[in-house]
Amino acid sequence: MSSRRNIKGWGALSVAAGAVLALNAAQPSSVTAQSALVPSMLVSVGACPAEGALCTAHRRNLVLDGRSLALDTRTASGPLDLVLRTSGRLADVTVTDHRGRRVAGAVSPDGNRWTSVAPLPADSRYAVGLFVERTGGSGPAHRRARLDLHTPAAPAGERLTAALGPDGGTYGVGQPLTAELSHPVAATDPGGRRAVERALHVSSEPHVEGSWHWVGPTTLHYRPRDYWPAHATIRVRSALDGVRVTDRLYGGPSEPLTLTTGDRIEAVTDVAAHTMTVLRDGQVVRTIPVTTGKEGYRTRAGIKVVLGKEATVRMRGDSIGITRGNSDFFDLKVQWATRVTWSGEYLHAAPWSLDAQGSEDVSHGCTGMSTEDAAWLFRTVREGDVVRVVNGSGRPMTPFDNGYGDWNLSWSEWRRGSAFGPATGSAAAGALLPAL
């Protein structure tokens, strides 16, 4: 939108980096019908220490002539707020960064206010386009104006970055996304955690609802409400660069990530029936006789995700606390091993237990099957595929400390791990959108 120096019929705007402003607008003086009103803009910069705080900063009037305005995001940590102080309504507001990306925000129901989803990052420039609609004696009138904003560079110091995972590639529909932060953000700093979540953008084709969950001060996981769609494309990027996370910590650049999903593969082990049923896109493709964990070593119940595959792996009893000399001790080279926990639970070939497969539980917690079935399963599944264990008495799979047990949390439990809580959904994500 081009800048216009003389715009009839509307007056003061307030621009604030922070929460709602309780300010009185400057009113234009009386003029004749032939006179042009010179619009002014009331600007408040800084002094918003946190989201939701009241701004009480220095203010000044600016003529809407496309000039550049500095917003001090080092003292104003809340979202950008544009408030119309004269009659009329904001019919449209566009805020675009220097790379042409549109800043997400919304106009209030009464049309007087536009607020960005997230604070503006440091060291960036923005073009603000304002489209104001007024109703007068001769009917609606529309006016346009532009303002250029820039935010100062972040102070020198360490930067918070996010290592996004897993690596790019094709995964199963149960694969969670991960973000490992270079600096901790404590649970006692909800504002910092919200800033991080806002800046970690996830999109998928087809679209699904999803959310981040804080596993710890440096680790987040992301999953949809249900599994990812089959053959989806998932893109993850960090917009942390320049974002003020805490008083002393700003975000830095991070590498983006793109991955895809394959067929929807699920392997369902029914402990009571001693079978594993493998489904592809909801259709049964193979039913396998299996043996699972015996008394004292019951196979974990619940939902797991394939972590990796090893054509040959050495399994030793002492890796799970069975000492040499104990009658349960074992030391075996195992073929076609599909790992589902970091502590050593696999789906693997167990030719020594063929007589028990399909009828009895004799393993130390793994799911054993014939060499032929194990080799087929090994070729069929990939990282991220879903493995469910049902109708057993083993202890539940934990969510985070032994692989990807994320799916064992209900959606409401998962949402409680977000800094935005269960009631906000995922609306905070996506602060920067492609320009229209």
CSV table of C-alpha atoms in Angstrom, one decimal:
chain,number,residue,atom,x,y,z
A,1,MET,CA,0.0,0.0,0.0
A,2,SER,CA,1.4,3.4,-0.8
A,3,SER,CA,1.8,6.1,1.8
A,4,ARG,CA,-0.6,9.0,1.8
A,5,ARG,CA,0.3,12.3,3.5
A,6,ASN,CA,-3.3,13.8,3.6
A,7,ILE,CA,-6.1,11.4,4.4
A,8,LYS,CA,-9.6,12.7,5.1
A,9,GLY,CA,-11.9,11.6,7.9
A,10,TRP,CA,-9.9,9.7,10.5
A,11,GLY,CA,-7.6,10.5,13.3
A,12,ALA,CA,-5.5,8.9,16.0
A,13,LEU,CA,-4.1,5.4,16.1
A,14,SER,CA,-2.1,4.0,19.0
A,15,VAL,CA,0.7,1.6,18.3
A,16,ALA,CA,2.0,-0.4,21.2
A,17,ALA,CA,4.4,-3.3,21.7
A,18,GLY,CA,2.5,-5.0,24.5
A,19,ALA,CA,-0.9,-5.4,26.0
A,20,VAL,CA,-4.1,-3.3,25.8
A,21,LEU,CA,-3.5,0.4,26.1
A,22,ALA,CA,-5.7,2.7,28.2
A,23,LEU,CA,-4.8,5.9,26.3
A,24,ASN,CA,-6.9,8.9,25.2
A,25,ALA,CA,-6.6,9.7,21.5
A,26,ALA,CA,-5.7,13.2,20.3
A,27,GLN,CA,-8.8,14.6,18.6
A,28,PRO,CA,-8.5,16.8,15.5
A,29,SER,CA,-9.6,20.4,15.6
A,30,SER,CA,-12.7,21.6,13.9
A,31,VAL,CA,-12.4,22.3,10.2
A,32,THR,CA,-14.7,23.3,7.4
A,33,ALA,CA,-16.1,20.8,4.9
A,34,GLN,CA,-13.5,21.8,2.4
A,35,SER,CA,-10.6,21.3,4.8
A,36,ALA,CA,-8.5,18.2,5.0
A,37,LEU,CA,-7.9,16.6,8.4
A,38,VAL,CA,-4.3,15.8,9.0
A,39,PRO,CA,-4.3,12.4,10.7
A,40,SER,CA,-2.1,11.7,13.6
A,41,MET,CA,-0.9,8.5,15.2
A,42,LEU,CA,-0.4,8.1,19.0
A,43,VAL,CA,2.6,5.9,19.5
A,44,SER,CA,3.6,4.1,22.7
A,45,VAL,CA,6.9,2.4,22.7
A,46,GLY,CA,8.3,0.1,25.4
A,47,ALA,CA,7.5,-0.3,29.1
A,48,CYS,CA,5.5,-3.5,28.6
A,49,PRO,CA,7.5,-5.9,30.8
A,50,ALA,CA,5.4,-9.0,30.0
A,51,GLU,CA,2.4,-10.2,28.2
A,52,GLY,CA,-0.8,-9.0,29.8
A,53,ALA,CA,0.9,-6.1,31.6
A,54,LEU,CA,-0.3,-2.5,31.2
A,55,CYS,CA,1.8,-0.2,29.0
A,56,THR,CA,2.5,3.2,30.5
A,57,ALA,CA,5.2,4.4,28.2
A,58,HIS,CA,6.2,7.7,26.6
A,59,ARG,CA,3.8,8.6,23.8
A,60,ARG,CA,4.0,10.9,20.8
A,61,ASN,CA,1.9,11.8,17.7
A,62,LEU,CA,3.0,10.9,14.3
A,63,VAL,CA,1.6,12.0,10.9
A,64,LEU,CA,0.7,9.0,8.8
A,65,ASP,CA,3.3,9.6,6.0
A,66,GLY,CA,5.0,6.2,5.8
A,67,ARG,CA,7.8,7.2,8.1
A,68,SER,CA,9.9,4.6,10.0
A,69,LEU,CA,9.1,4.0,13.7
A,70,ALA,CA,11.4,2.2,16.2
A,71,LEU,CA,9.7,-0.2,18.6
A,72,ASP,CA,11.9,-1.2,21.5
A,73,THR,CA,11.2,-4.9,21.9
A,74,ARG,CA,13.9,-5.1,24.6
A,75,THR,CA,11.5,-3.4,27.1
A,76,ALA,CA,8.3,-4.3,25.3
A,77,SER,CA,7.9,-8.1,25.3
A,78,GLY,CA,4.2,-8.4,24.4
A,79,PRO,CA,2.5,-8.6,21.0
A,80,LEU,CA,2.2,-5.7,18.6
A,81,ASP,CA,-1.1,-3.8,19.3
A,82,LEU,CA,-2.8,-1.4,16.8
A,83,VAL,CA,-5.7,0.6,18.3
A,84,LEU,CA,-8.0,2.9,16.3
A,85,ARG,CA,-8.9,5.9,18.6
A,86,THR,CA,-11.4,7.7,16.3
A,87,SER,CA,-14.7,6.6,14.8
A,88,GLY,CA,-14.7,3.9,12.3
A,89,ARG,CA,-13.3,0.4,12.2
A,90,LEU,CA,-10.2,-1.5,11.0
A,91,ALA,CA,-11.5,-3.3,8.0
A,92,ASP,CA,-8.1,-4.9,7.4
A,93,VAL,CA,-4.6,-4.8,8.7
A,94,THR,CA,-1.5,-6.4,7.1
A,95,VAL,CA,1.9,-6.5,8.8
A,96,THR,CA,4.6,-7.9,6.6
A,97,ASP,CA,8.3,-8.5,7.4
A,98,HIS,CA,11.2,-7.7,5.1
A,99,ARG,CA,11.1,-11.2,3.6
A,100,GLY,CA,7.5,-10.8,2.5
A,101,ARG,CA,6.0,-13.0,5.2
A,102,ARG,CA,2.8,-11.9,6.9
A,103,VAL,CA,2.6,-11.6,10.6
A,104,ALA,CA,-0.4,-13.4,12.0
A,105,GLY,CA,-2.9,-11.4,14.0
A,106,ALA,CA,-6.6,-10.6,14.4
A,107,VAL,CA,-8.9,-7.6,14.4
A,108,SER,CA,-11.1,-7.4,17.5
A,109,PRO,CA,-14.9,-8.0,17.1
A,110,ASP,CA,-15.6,-4.3,17.4
A,111,GLY,CA,-13.0,-3.5,14.7
A,112,ASN,CA,-11.1,-1.1,16.9
A,113,ARG,CA,-8.0,-3.2,17.6
A,114,TRP,CA,-5.5,-5.4,15.8
A,115,THR,CA,-3.2,-7.6,17.9
A,116,SER,CA,-0.4,-9.9,16.6
A,117,VAL,CA,-0.3,-13.5,17.7
A,118,ALA,CA,3.3,-13.1,18.9
A,119,PRO,CA,5.8,-10.3,19.8
A,120,LEU,CA,7.9,-9.0,16.9
A,121,PRO,CA,11.4,-10.4,16.7
A,122,ALA,CA,14.4,-8.1,17.2
A,123,ASP,CA,16.4,-6.6,14.4
A,124,SER,CA,13.6,-6.8,11.9
A,125,ARG,CA,11.6,-4.4,9.6
A,126,TYR,CA,7.9,-4.5,9.0
A,127,ALA,CA,5.5,-2.7,6.7
A,128,VAL,CA,2.1,-2.1,8.2
A,129,GLY,CA,-0.9,-1.5,5.9
A,130,LEU,CA,-4.1,-0.1,7.4
A,131,PHE,CA,-7.5,-0.1,5.8
A,132,VAL,CA,-10.0,1.9,7.8
A,133,GLU,CA,-13.7,2.0,7.1
A,134,ARG,CA,-15.8,5.0,8.3
A,135,THR,CA,-19.5,5.6,8.1
A,136,GLY,CA,-20.6,9.2,7.4
A,137,GLY,CA,-23.6,11.1,6.2
A,138,SER,CA,-22.8,10.2,2.6
A,139,GLY,CA,-22.2,6.5,3.4
A,140,PRO,CA,-19.1,4.4,4.1
A,141,ALA,CA,-15.7,5.8,3.3
A,142,HIS,CA,-12.5,3.9,3.1
A,143,ARG,CA,-9.0,5.2,3.8
A,144,ARG,CA,-5.6,3.5,3.5
A,145,ALA,CA,-2.3,4.3,5.2
A,146,ARG,CA,1.1,2.7,5.7
A,147,LEU,CA,3.6,2.7,8.6
A,148,ASP,CA,7.1,1.2,8.5
A,149,LEU,CA,8.3,-0.3,11.8
A,150,HIS,CA,11.7,-1.6,12.8
A,151,THR,CA,12.8,-3.4,16.0
A,152,PRO,CA,16.3,-3.0,17.4
A,153,ALA,CA,19.0,-5.6,17.4
A,154,ALA,CA,19.1,-8.0,20.3
A,155,PRO,CA,21.8,-7.4,22.9
A,156,ALA,CA,25.0,-9.4,22.6
A,157,GLY,CA,25.1,-12.8,24.3
A,158,GLU,CA,24.1,-16.4,24.0
A,159,ARG,CA,21.2,-17.4,21.7
A,160,LEU,CA,18.6,-20.0,22.2
A,161,THR,CA,18.4,-22.4,19.2
A,162,ALA,CA,16.3,-25.5,18.5
A,163,ALA,CA,17.7,-28.7,17.0
A,164,LEU,CA,14.6,-30.2,15.2
A,165,GLY,CA,14.1,-33.9,14.8
A,166,PRO,CA,14.1,-36.6,13.6
A,167,ASP,CA,16.3,-36.2,10.6
A,168,GLY,CA,14.6,-35.7,7.3
A,169,GLY,CA,13.2,-38.8,5.6
A,170,THR,CA,10.2,-41.0,5.5
A,171,TYR,CA,8.7,-42.3,8.8
A,172,GLY,CA,5.7,-44.1,10.1
A,173,VAL,CA,2.5,-42.3,11.2
A,174,GLY,CA,3.4,-42.5,14.9
A,175,GLN,CA,6.6,-40.6,14.7
A,176,PRO,CA,6.7,-37.6,17.1
A,177,LEU,CA,8.6,-34.4,16.3
A,178,THR,CA,11.3,-33.2,18.7
A,179,ALA,CA,12.9,-29.9,19.5
A,180,GLU,CA,16.1,-29.9,21.6
A,181,LEU,CA,16.8,-26.4,22.9
A,182,SER,CA,20.4,-25.1,23.4
A,183,HIS,CA,19.3,-23.4,26.7
A,184,PRO,CA,16.8,-24.5,29.3
A,185,VAL,CA,13.5,-22.7,29.8
A,186,ALA,CA,12.1,-23.6,33.2
A,187,ALA,CA,8.5,-24.5,33.9
A,188,THR,CA,8.5,-21.5,36.3
A,189,ASP,CA,8.8,-19.2,33.2
A,190,PRO,CA,5.6,-19.7,31.3
A,191,GLY,CA,6.1,-16.6,29.3
A,192,GLY,CA,9.4,-17.9,28.0
A,193,ARG,CA,7.9,-21.2,27.2
A,194,ARG,CA,5.0,-19.6,25.3
A,195,ALA,CA,7.6,-17.6,23.3
A,196,VAL,CA,9.4,-20.8,22.3
A,197,GLU,CA,6.2,-22.6,21.3
A,198,ARG,CA,4.9,-19.7,19.2
A,199,ALA,CA,8.2,-19.7,17.3
A,200,LEU,CA,8.2,-23.5,16.5
A,201,HIS,CA,6.0,-23.8,13.5
A,202,VAL,CA,4.6,-27.1,12.3
A,203,SER,CA,2.5,-27.6,9.1
A,204,SER,CA,1.4,-30.7,7.4
A,205,GLU,CA,-0.3,-31.6,4.1
A,206,PRO,CA,-3.0,-32.8,4.7
A,207,HIS,CA,-3.6,-30.6,7.7
A,208,VAL,CA,-4.0,-32.1,11.2
A,209,GLU,CA,-4.5,-30.6,14.7
A,210,GLY,CA,-1.3,-30.9,16.8
A,211,SER,CA,0.5,-29.4,19.8
A,212,TRP,CA,3.9,-29.2,21.5
A,213,HIS,CA,4.4,-30.8,24.9
A,214,TRP,CA,7.3,-29.9,27.2
A,215,VAL,CA,9.1,-33.0,28.2
A,216,GLY,CA,11.7,-31.1,30.2
A,217,PRO,CA,13.4,-27.6,30.2
A,218,THR,CA,15.3,-28.3,27.0
A,219,THR,CA,13.1,-30.9,25.2
A,220,LEU,CA,9.7,-30.6,23.5
A,221,HIS,CA,7.8,-33.2,21.5
A,222,TYR,CA,5.0,-32.5,19.0
A,223,ARG,CA,2.3,-34.9,17.9
A,224,PRO,CA,-1.2,-34.6,16.4
A,225,ARG,CA,-4.4,-35.5,18.2
A,226,ASP,CA,-4.3,-38.8,16.3
A,227,TYR,CA,-1.6,-40.3,14.2
A,228,TRP,CA,-0.2,-38.4,11.2
A,229,PRO,CA,-2.0,-39.1,7.9
A,230,ALA,CA,-0.4,-41.6,5.6
A,231,HIS,CA,1.7,-40.1,2.9
A,232,ALA,CA,1.8,-36.7,4.5
A,233,THR,CA,4.4,-34.0,4.1
A,234,ILE,CA,5.4,-32.4,7.4
A,235,ARG,CA,7.4,-29.2,7.6
A,236,VAL,CA,8.9,-27.8,10.8
A,237,ARG,CA,10.8,-24.5,11.2
A,238,SER,CA,11.9,-22.2,14.0
A,239,ALA,CA,11.1,-18.5,14.0
A,240,LEU,CA,13.1,-18.1,17.2
A,241,ASP,CA,15.8,-15.9,15.6
A,242,GLY,CA,15.5,-12.5,17.3
A,243,VAL,CA,12.6,-13.5,19.6
A,244,ARG,CA,12.9,-12.3,23.2
A,245,VAL,CA,12.5,-15.5,25.3
A,246,THR,CA,13.6,-14.2,28.7
A,247,ASP,CA,15.0,-11.0,30.0
A,248,ARG,CA,18.5,-12.0,29.1
A,249,LEU,CA,18.0,-14.6,26.4
A,250,TYR,CA,17.0,-14.1,22.7
A,251,GLY,CA,16.5,-16.8,20.0
A,252,GLY,CA,19.0,-17.6,17.3
A,253,PRO,CA,18.8,-19.3,13.9
A,254,SER,CA,17.9,-23.0,13.6
A,255,GLU,CA,17.8,-25.4,10.7
A,256,PRO,CA,14.3,-26.3,9.3
A,257,LEU,CA,13.1,-29.8,8.8
A,258,THR,CA,10.9,-31.6,6.2
A,259,LEU,CA,9.8,-35.2,6.5
A,260,THR,CA,7.1,-37.5,5.0
A,261,THR,CA,5.1,-40.4,6.2
A,262,GLY,CA,4.6,-43.7,4.4
A,263,ASP,CA,1.8,-46.2,4.7
A,264,ARG,CA,-0.1,-46.4,8.0
A,265,ILE,CA,1.5,-49.6,9.4
A,266,GLU,CA,0.3,-50.9,12.8
A,267,ALA,CA,1.5,-54.1,14.5
A,268,VAL,CA,-0.9,-55.1,17.2
A,269,THR,CA,0.3,-57.8,19.7
A,270,ASP,CA,-2.5,-59.5,21.5
A,271,VAL,CA,-0.8,-61.1,24.5
A,272,ALA,CA,-3.8,-63.2,25.5
A,273,ALA,CA,-4.1,-64.6,22.0
A,274,HIS,CA,-0.3,-64.9,21.4
A,275,THR,CA,-0.6,-63.3,18.0
A,276,MET,CA,0.6,-60.2,16.3
A,277,THR,CA,-1.7,-58.7,13.6
A,278,VAL,CA,0.0,-56.4,11.1
A,279,LEU,CA,-2.2,-53.8,9.3
A,280,ARG,CA,-1.5,-51.6,6.4
A,281,ASP,CA,-3.8,-48.7,6.0
A,282,GLY,CA,-6.4,-50.5,8.1
A,283,GLN,CA,-6.3,-53.8,6.3
A,284,VAL,CA,-4.8,-57.0,7.8
A,285,VAL,CA,-1.7,-58.1,5.8
A,286,ARG,CA,-0.3,-60.8,8.2
A,287,THR,CA,-1.1,-62.5,11.4
A,288,ILE,CA,2.0,-63.9,13.2
A,289,PRO,CA,2.2,-66.4,16.1
A,290,VAL,CA,4.3,-64.9,18.8
A,291,THR,CA,5.5,-65.3,22.4
A,292,THR,CA,5.8,-62.4,24.8
A,293,GLY,CA,7.2,-61.8,28.3
A,294,LYS,CA,6.8,-64.5,30.9
A,295,GLU,CA,6.0,-64.0,34.6
A,296,GLY,CA,8.4,-61.4,36.1
A,297,TYR,CA,9.3,-60.1,32.6
A,298,ARG,CA,5.9,-59.2,31.2
A,299,THR,CA,6.0,-57.2,27.9
A,300,ARG,CA,5.1,-53.5,28.4
A,301,ALA,CA,1.5,-52.7,27.6
A,302,GLY,CA,0.4,-49.8,25.5
A,303,ILE,CA,1.5,-47.9,22.4
A,304,LYS,CA,5.1,-47.9,21.2
A,305,VAL,CA,6.9,-46.6,18.1
A,306,VAL,CA,9.6,-48.3,16.1
A,307,LEU,CA,12.9,-46.7,17.1
A,308,GLY,CA,15.2,-48.6,14.6
A,309,LYS,CA,16.1,-51.9,13.1
A,310,GLU,CA,19.2,-54.1,13.5
A,311,ALA,CA,19.8,-57.2,11.3
A,312,THR,CA,21.8,-58.8,14.1
A,313,VAL,CA,22.0,-57.7,17.7
A,314,ARG,CA,23.7,-59.3,20.7
A,315,MET,CA,21.3,-59.6,23.7
A,316,ARG,CA,22.6,-60.2,27.2
A,317,GLY,CA,20.8,-60.7,30.4
A,318,ASP,CA,22.9,-58.3,32.3
A,319,SER,CA,21.6,-55.5,30.1
A,320,ILE,CA,18.3,-55.8,31.9
A,321,GLY,CA,19.7,-56.7,35.4
A,322,ILE,CA,20.0,-60.5,35.1
A,323,THR,CA,23.4,-61.5,36.5
A,324,ARG,CA,25.5,-64.3,35.1
A,325,GLY,CA,24.9,-67.5,37.0
A,326,ASN,CA,21.2,-66.8,37.3
A,327,SER,CA,19.0,-69.4,35.6
A,328,ASP,CA,17.4,-66.7,33.5
A,329,PHE,CA,20.7,-65.3,32.2
A,330,PHE,CA,21.1,-65.2,28.4
A,331,ASP,CA,23.7,-64.2,25.8
A,332,LEU,CA,22.4,-64.6,22.3
A,333,LYS,CA,22.9,-63.2,18.8
A,334,VAL,CA,19.5,-62.3,17.5
A,335,GLN,CA,18.4,-61.7,13.9
A,336,TRP,CA,15.9,-59.3,12.4
A,337,ALA,CA,15.5,-57.2,15.5
A,338,THR,CA,13.1,-54.3,15.5
A,339,ARG,CA,13.6,-52.0,18.5
A,340,VAL,CA,10.7,-50.4,20.3
A,341,THR,CA,12.3,-49.2,23.6
A,342,TRP,CA,15.7,-47.9,24.6
A,343,SER,CA,16.0,-50.4,27.4
A,344,GLY,CA,16.1,-53.3,25.0
A,345,GLU,CA,12.6,-54.4,24.0
A,346,TYR,CA,12.6,-55.8,20.4
A,347,LEU,CA,10.4,-57.7,18.0
A,348,HIS,CA,12.8,-60.4,16.8
A,349,ALA,CA,13.4,-63.9,15.5
A,350,ALA,CA,13.3,-66.5,18.2
A,351,PRO,CA,13.8,-69.9,16.6
A,352,TRP,CA,14.5,-71.5,20.0
A,353,SER,CA,10.9,-70.8,21.1
A,354,LEU,CA,9.0,-72.0,18.0
A,355,ASP,CA,7.0,-74.5,20.1
A,356,ALA,CA,5.8,-71.7,22.5
A,357,GLN,CA,4.9,-69.2,19.7
A,358,GLY,CA,1.1,-68.9,19.5
A,359,SER,CA,0.5,-70.6,22.8
A,360,GLU,CA,2.8,-69.6,25.6
A,361,ASP,CA,4.8,-66.6,27.0
A,362,VAL,CA,8.4,-67.6,27.5
A,363,SER,CA,10.5,-64.5,26.6
A,364,HIS,CA,12.2,-61.9,28.9
A,365,GLY,CA,10.0,-59.1,27.6
A,366,CYS,CA,10.6,-59.1,23.8
A,367,THR,CA,8.1,-60.3,21.3
A,368,GLY,CA,9.6,-63.5,19.6
A,369,MET,CA,8.5,-65.1,16.3
A,370,SER,CA,9.9,-67.3,13.6
A,371,THR,CA,12.9,-66.2,11.6
A,372,GLU,CA,10.7,-66.0,8.5
A,373,ASP,CA,8.1,-63.8,10.1
A,374,ALA,CA,10.7,-61.6,11.8
A,375,ALA,CA,12.5,-61.0,8.5
A,376,TRP,CA,9.2,-60.1,6.8
A,377,LEU,CA,8.3,-57.7,9.7
A,378,PHE,CA,11.8,-56.2,9.5
A,379,ARG,CA,11.4,-55.5,5.8
A,380,THR,CA,7.8,-54.1,6.3
A,381,VAL,CA,8.1,-51.6,9.1
A,382,ARG,CA,10.1,-48.4,9.4
A,383,GLU,CA,11.0,-45.9,12.1
A,384,GLY,CA,7.9,-44.3,13.4
A,385,ASP,CA,5.5,-47.2,12.7
A,386,VAL,CA,3.1,-48.0,15.5
A,387,VAL,CA,3.4,-51.1,17.8
A,388,ARG,CA,0.5,-51.7,20.2
A,389,VAL,CA,0.5,-54.3,23.0
A,390,VAL,CA,-3.0,-55.2,24.2
A,391,ASN,CA,-4.7,-57.7,26.6
A,392,GLY,CA,-1.5,-58.2,28.7
A,393,SER,CA,-0.6,-57.6,32.3
A,394,GLY,CA,2.7,-55.8,31.8
A,395,ARG,CA,3.4,-52.4,33.3
A,396,PRO,CA,2.3,-49.5,31.0
A,397,MET,CA,4.7,-48.0,28.5
A,398,THR,CA,5.9,-44.7,29.9
A,399,PRO,CA,5.5,-41.6,27.7
A,400,PHE,CA,9.0,-40.2,27.4
A,401,ASP,CA,11.9,-42.0,29.2
A,402,ASN,CA,12.2,-45.2,27.2
A,403,GLY,CA,11.4,-44.4,23.6
A,404,TYR,CA,8.4,-42.8,22.1
A,405,GLY,CA,5.5,-43.5,24.4
A,406,ASP,CA,3.8,-40.2,23.6
A,407,TRP,CA,0.6,-41.8,22.3
A,408,ASN,CA,-0.1,-43.3,25.7
A,409,LEU,CA,-1.3,-39.8,26.9
A,410,SER,CA,-4.8,-38.7,26.1
A,411,TRP,CA,-5.2,-35.6,24.0
A,412,SER,CA,-6.2,-33.6,27.0
A,413,GLU,CA,-3.2,-34.9,29.0
A,414,TRP,CA,-1.0,-34.0,26.1
A,415,ARG,CA,-2.3,-30.5,25.8
A,416,ARG,CA,-1.6,-29.9,29.5
A,417,GLY,CA,2.1,-30.2,28.6
A,418,SER,CA,1.8,-27.1,26.5
A,419,ALA,CA,2.6,-23.7,27.9
A,420,PHE,CA,-0.7,-22.6,26.5
A,421,GLY,CA,-2.7,-25.2,28.4
A,422,PRO,CA,-5.5,-27.5,27.2
A,423,ALA,CA,-8.1,-24.8,26.5
A,424,THR,CA,-6.2,-22.9,23.8
A,425,GLY,CA,-5.7,-25.6,21.2
A,426,SER,CA,-2.9,-24.9,18.8
A,427,ALA,CA,-3.9,-21.4,17.9
A,428,ALA,CA,-0.6,-19.9,19.1
A,429,ALA,CA,1.4,-21.6,16.4
A,430,GLY,CA,2.2,-20.0,13.1
A,431,ALA,CA,3.1,-16.4,14.0
A,432,LEU,CA,4.6,-15.9,10.5
A,433,LEU,CA,2.6,-16.9,7.5
A,434,PRO,CA,3.5,-16.6,3.8
A,435,ALA,CA,2.5,-13.3,2.2
A,436,LEU,CA,-0.8,-13.4,0.3
